[in-house]
Coordinates of C-alpha atoms in Angstrom, one line a residue:
X144 CA 3.5 77.8 18.7
X145 CA 2.6 74.1 20.0
X146 CA 4.4 71.1 18.3
X147 CA 2.2 68.3 17.3
X148 CA 2.9 65.2 19.1
X149 CA 4.5 63.1 16.6
X150 CA 4.9 59.9 18.7
X151 CA 1.2 59.5 19.3
X152 CA 0.2 56.1 18.1
X153 CA -2.9 55.7 15.9
X154 CA -5.9 53.6 17.4
X155 CA -8.3 51.8 15.6
X156 CA -12.0 52.6 15.9
X157 CA -14.6 49.9 17.3
X158 CA -15.9 50.1 13.5
X159 CA -12.7 49.4 11.9
X160 CA -12.2 46.5 14.0
X161 CA -15.7 45.0 13.2
X162 CA -15.1 45.4 9.5
X163 CA -11.7 43.5 10.1
X164 CA -13.7 40.5 11.8
X165 CA -16.2 40.4 9.5
X166 CA -13.9 40.2 6.6
X167 CA -11.9 37.5 8.4
X168 CA -15.2 35.7 9.1
X169 CA -16.4 35.8 5.5
X170 CA -13.1 34.4 4.2
X171 CA -13.2 31.6 6.7
X172 CA -16.9 30.7 5.7
X173 CA -15.7 30.7 2.2
X174 CA -12.4 28.7 2.7
X175 CA -13.6 26.2 5.2
X176 CA -15.7 23.9 2.6
X177 CA -12.8 24.2 0.1
X178 CA -10.4 23.1 2.7
X179 CA -13.0 20.2 3.9
X180 CA -13.4 19.2 0.4
X181 CA -9.7 19.2 -0.1
X182 CA -9.1 16.8 2.8
X183 CA -12.0 14.6 1.6
X184 CA -10.1 14.4 -1.8
X185 CA -7.1 13.3 -0.1
X186 CA -9.1 10.4 1.4
X187 CA -10.6 9.5 -1.8
X188 CA -7.2 9.2 -3.5
X189 CA -6.1 6.7 -0.5
X190 CA -9.4 4.9 -0.9
X191 CA -8.9 4.4 -4.6
X192 CA -5.0 3.6 -4.3
X193 CA -6.2 0.8 -1.7
X194 CA -8.5 -0.5 -4.2
X195 CA -5.9 -0.8 -6.9
X196 CA -3.8 -2.8 -4.4
X197 CA -6.9 -5.0 -3.6
X198 CA -7.4 -5.6 -7.6
X199 CA -3.5 -6.3 -8.2
X200 CA -3.9 -8.9 -5.2
X201 CA -7.0 -10.5 -6.7
X202 CA -5.4 -10.6 -9.9
X203 CA -2.7 -12.7 -8.7
X204 CA -4.8 -15.0 -6.7
X205 CA -7.2 -15.8 -9.8
X206 CA -4.0 -16.6 -11.7
X207 CA -2.6 -19.0 -8.9
X208 CA -6.0 -20.5 -8.2
X209 CA -7.3 -20.8 -11.8
X210 CA -9.8 -18.2 -11.6
X211 CA -11.1 -19.3 -8.0
X212 CA -11.9 -17.0 -5.6
X213 CA -12.4 -17.2 -1.7
X214 CA -16.1 -16.3 -1.7
X215 CA -16.8 -18.9 1.1
X216 CA -15.6 -19.2 4.8
X217 CA -14.8 -22.7 4.3
X218 CA -14.2 -24.7 1.1
X219 CA -17.3 -26.6 0.1
X220 CA -19.4 -25.4 3.1
X221 CA -22.3 -23.1 3.7
X222 CA -20.7 -20.2 5.4
X223 CA -20.5 -17.2 3.0
X224 CA -19.7 -13.6 3.8
X225 CA -18.5 -10.6 1.9
X226 CA -15.4 -9.8 3.9
X227 CA -13.7 -13.0 4.6
X228 CA -11.4 -12.9 1.6
X229 CA -8.9 -10.2 3.6
X230 CA -8.5 -7.8 6.1
X231 CA -8.0 -7.8 9.9
X232 CA -9.7 -9.9 12.3
X233 CA -13.2 -8.9 13.0
X234 CA -15.4 -8.4 16.2
X235 CA -13.8 -11.2 18.3
X236 CA -16.4 -11.0 20.8
X237 CA -19.1 -11.5 18.7
X238 CA -18.1 -13.2 15.5
X239 CA -16.2 -15.9 17.7
X240 CA -19.4 -17.5 19.1
X241 CA -22.1 -16.3 16.4
X242 CA -23.2 -19.4 14.2
X243 CA -20.9 -21.7 15.6
X244 CA -18.0 -19.3 14.7
X245 CA -18.2 -19.7 11.1
X246 CA -17.9 -16.1 10.4
X247 CA -14.9 -15.6 12.7
X248 CA -12.0 -15.4 10.2
X249 CA -8.8 -14.3 12.1
X250 CA -6.2 -12.3 9.9
X251 CA -3.8 -15.4 9.2
X252 CA -7.0 -17.4 7.6
X253 CA -8.0 -14.6 5.2
X254 CA -6.6 -16.0 1.7
X255 CA -5.8 -12.5 0.0
X256 CA -3.8 -10.9 2.9
X257 CA -0.5 -12.4 1.9
X258 CA -1.2 -11.6 -1.8
X259 CA -1.8 -7.9 -0.5
X260 CA 1.1 -7.6 1.8
X261 CA 3.5 -9.9 -0.2
X262 CA 4.2 -11.6 2.8
X263 CA 2.3 -13.3 5.5
X264 CA 0.2 -10.9 7.9
X265 CA 1.3 -10.4 11.4
X266 CA -0.7 -12.2 13.8
X267 CA -3.2 -11.0 16.5
X268 CA -1.6 -10.8 19.9
X269 CA -3.5 -13.2 22.0
X270 CA -4.0 -13.9 25.7
X271 CA -5.3 -17.2 25.6
X272 CA -8.0 -17.2 23.2
X273 CA -8.7 -13.3 24.0
X274 CA -7.4 -10.9 21.2
X275 CA -5.2 -8.3 23.5
X276 CA -4.3 -6.4 20.5
X277 CA -5.7 -6.7 17.0
X278 CA -3.1 -6.7 13.8
X279 CA -3.9 -4.2 11.3
X280 CA -4.4 -4.4 7.5
X281 CA -4.2 -0.7 6.5
X282 CA -4.5 -1.6 2.9
X283 CA -8.2 -2.5 3.5
X284 CA -9.3 0.4 5.7
X285 CA -11.0 3.5 4.1
X286 CA -10.0 6.7 6.1
X287 CA -13.7 7.7 5.8
X288 CA -14.8 4.4 7.0
X289 CA -17.0 5.7 10.0
X290 CA -20.4 3.7 10.2
X291 CA -20.9 0.0 9.9
X292 CA -23.8 -0.2 7.5
X293 CA -23.3 -3.7 6.5
X294 CA -26.4 -4.6 4.7
X295 CA -25.1 -8.2 4.4
X296 CA -23.5 -8.2 8.0
X297 CA -25.2 -6.8 10.9
X298 CA -28.4 -6.2 9.3
X299 CA -28.7 -9.9 8.1
X300 CA -27.8 -11.1 11.5
X301 CA -30.3 -8.9 13.7
X302 CA -27.3 -7.3 15.8
X303 CA -27.0 -3.6 16.6
X304 CA -23.8 -2.6 15.2
X305 CA -21.4 -1.8 18.1
X306 CA -18.4 -0.9 15.8
X307 CA -17.8 2.8 14.6
X308 CA -17.1 1.4 11.0
X309 CA -16.9 -1.7 8.9
X310 CA -13.2 -2.1 9.1
X311 CA -13.4 -2.2 12.9
X312 CA -16.6 -4.4 12.6
X313 CA -15.3 -7.3 10.1
X314 CA -11.9 -6.2 9.2
X315 CA -12.1 -4.5 6.0
X316 CA -13.7 -1.3 4.4
X317 CA -14.3 -3.2 0.9
X318 CA -16.6 -5.9 0.6
X319 CA -16.6 -8.3 -2.4
X320 CA -19.8 -8.4 -4.5
X321 CA -21.9 -11.1 -3.4
X322 CA -24.9 -9.5 -5.2
X323 CA -23.7 -11.2 -8.5
X324 CA -24.0 -14.6 -7.1
X325 CA -27.2 -14.4 -5.0
X326 CA -29.0 -12.3 -7.4
X327 CA -28.8 -15.0 -9.9
X328 CA -31.6 -17.0 -8.3
X329 CA -35.0 -16.3 -7.1
X330 CA -36.2 -16.0 -3.7
X331 CA -33.9 -18.2 -1.4
X332 CA -33.3 -20.7 -4.1
X333 CA -29.7 -20.1 -3.7
X334 CA -30.0 -21.7 -0.4
X335 CA -30.4 -25.1 -2.3
X336 CA -33.8 -25.0 -3.0
X337 CA -35.4 -27.7 -5.6
X338 CA -34.9 -25.2 -8.7
X339 CA -31.4 -24.0 -7.9
X340 CA -29.3 -24.9 -10.9
X341 CA -26.1 -24.7 -8.8
X342 CA -27.1 -27.6 -6.4
X343 CA -27.3 -25.5 -3.1
X344 CA -24.3 -24.0 -0.9
X345 CA -22.0 -26.8 -1.5
X346 CA -21.4 -25.2 -5.1
X347 CA -20.3 -21.9 -4.0
X348 CA -16.7 -22.6 -5.5
X349 CA -18.3 -23.7 -8.9
X350 CA -20.4 -20.9 -9.0
X351 CA -17.9 -18.3 -8.0
X352 CA -15.4 -19.7 -10.7
X353 CA -17.8 -19.5 -13.2
X354 CA -18.5 -15.8 -12.4
X355 CA -15.0 -15.0 -12.6
X356 CA -14.4 -16.6 -15.7
X357 CA -17.5 -15.0 -17.3
X358 CA -16.7 -11.5 -16.0
X359 CA -13.0 -11.8 -17.0
X360 CA -14.3 -12.5 -20.8
X361 CA -16.6 -9.8 -21.2
X362 CA -17.0 -7.5 -18.2
X363 CA -13.8 -6.9 -16.5
X364 CA -13.9 -3.1 -16.6
X365 CA -17.5 -2.7 -15.8
X366 CA -18.2 -5.4 -13.3
X367 CA -17.9 -4.1 -9.9
X368 CA -15.8 -6.5 -7.8
X369 CA -15.4 -4.7 -4.6
X370 CA -17.5 -1.8 -3.3
X371 CA -17.8 0.2 0.0
X372 CA -19.9 -0.8 2.6
X373 CA -22.5 2.0 2.0
X374 CA -23.3 0.9 -1.4
X375 CA -23.5 -2.7 -0.4
X376 CA -26.0 -1.5 2.0
X377 CA -28.0 0.5 -0.8
X378 CA -28.1 -2.5 -3.1
X379 CA -29.5 -4.7 -0.7
X380 CA -32.6 -2.4 0.2
X381 CA -32.6 -0.7 -3.3
X382 CA -32.3 2.8 -1.8
X383 CA -30.0 5.6 -2.6
X384 CA -27.5 6.3 0.1
X385 CA -24.6 8.7 1.1
X386 CA -21.3 7.0 0.6
X387 CA -18.6 7.2 3.0
X388 CA -16.9 10.3 1.5
X389 CA -20.0 12.3 2.2
X390 CA -21.6 12.7 -0.9
X391 CA -25.0 11.3 -1.9
X392 CA -25.1 8.5 -4.2
X393 CA -21.5 8.5 -4.9
X394 CA -19.3 5.5 -3.8
X395 CA -16.0 4.0 -4.8
X396 CA -15.7 1.0 -6.4
X397 CA -13.1 -1.6 -7.9
X398 CA -12.9 -3.6 -11.2
X399 CA -11.5 -6.9 -12.3
X400 CA -9.3 -5.0 -15.0
X401 CA -7.4 -3.2 -12.1
X402 CA -9.0 0.3 -12.0
X403 CA -11.0 2.1 -9.4
X404 CA -13.4 4.8 -9.5
X405 CA -15.2 7.2 -7.3
X406 CA -18.5 8.6 -8.7
X407 CA -22.0 8.5 -9.4
X408 CA -23.8 5.3 -8.2
X409 CA -27.7 4.8 -8.0
X410 CA -28.1 1.9 -5.9
X411 CA -31.9 1.6 -6.6
X412 CA -30.6 -0.5 -9.6
X413 CA -28.1 -3.1 -10.5
X414 CA -26.2 -1.0 -12.8
X415 CA -25.4 2.7 -14.1
X416 CA -22.9 4.3 -16.4
X417 CA -19.7 2.4 -16.1
X418 CA -20.5 -0.1 -13.9
X419 CA -22.9 -3.4 -13.0
X420 CA -23.5 -5.1 -9.9
X421 CA -24.3 -8.4 -11.6
X422 CA -23.1 -10.4 -14.2
X423 CA -25.1 -9.4 -17.6
X424 CA -24.2 -12.7 -19.2
X425 CA -26.2 -15.0 -16.6
X426 CA -29.6 -13.9 -17.5
X427 CA -29.1 -16.1 -20.6
X428 CA -28.0 -19.2 -18.6
X429 CA -29.6 -22.3 -17.8
X430 CA -31.8 -22.6 -21.0
X431 CA -33.4 -19.4 -21.0
X432 CA -34.5 -17.8 -24.2
X433 CA -35.1 -14.2 -23.1
X434 CA -33.9 -12.3 -20.0
X435 CA -35.8 -13.2 -17.1
X436 CA -36.4 -10.3 -14.2
X437 CA -37.2 -12.8 -11.6
X438 CA -33.6 -13.9 -11.8
X439 CA -32.2 -10.4 -10.8
X440 CA -34.3 -9.5 -7.6
X441 CA -32.6 -9.6 -4.3
X442 CA -33.1 -12.7 -2.4
X443 CA -31.0 -12.7 0.8
X444 CA -32.8 -10.4 3.3
X445 CA -35.8 -12.0 5.1
X446 CA -39.1 -9.9 4.5
X447 CA -37.6 -8.0 1.6
X448 CA -40.4 -7.2 -1.1
X449 CA -38.6 -6.9 -4.4
X450 CA -39.7 -3.9 -6.8
X451 CA -40.8 -5.0 -10.0
X452 CA -39.4 -1.9 -11.7
X453 CA -35.6 -2.7 -10.4
X454 CA -33.5 -2.4 -13.4
X455 CA -32.1 -5.6 -14.6
X456 CA -29.2 -4.4 -17.0
X457 CA -30.1 -7.0 -19.3
X458 CA -27.3 -7.3 -22.2
X459 CA -28.5 -7.0 -25.9
X460 CA -29.1 -10.2 -27.6

């Protein structure tokens, strides 16, 4: 009688191996999107934490400066940009010479930085007038910041973005809401035209302080004080855009009451559920008896033709 070879190993057939490979591939296809979403949610959490730090610093600044906010590059001057308040030094090779250098704001000259850090920021390492190593402000860097939309930065200046993101380009991922101020006047009146009730660029400080006081009274929980770069771009051009975290019409925003939100934002209008990009009270200013849609049409980009259907978020009277 022959004995069975009990030591013989069993081998997988080709079909069995193919089934295992197919199962593994199926599991990967199911799990990878969830893993990507989980990673992006961690980045969203980091962004919202940055906003809260920024809002705490803003509150401290407003208290110390009697509701004044650093909207301008120079007090009483005409330069105004959405990133000068804080962050790292921007594209040194570009902004050092553009417009006489008015938009070149080194890290030590950005007013909110010491409020964000609780101390003076580190300085850029220089070789003469050239930055050898830029000091960083990671509290103002969104981990998903990967494209310089900058509707009020590069597009306005007619320059092709050479930066991979807003933080690299201008030193911060989070822009302050300039729309609330410039949207207050009709086409180019904010530049100091005869019907500008604020008296031109020399009144930016006054205009900004009035904005802060008005918003703090009634709209601290809904007025967008800081916004991510794609949302700023979308509001400029009245276009729905994809936010930094990869979702269409979803953006992160920071509010003057200190909270931050990542959620739906339709940038074709000035407002939505829980947010507004303008100061609703200002539609009644300057002797108006009813809301004026012209007072909330965009006015800062050359050649823009405002859509008459743009929502104005007029408050009830």
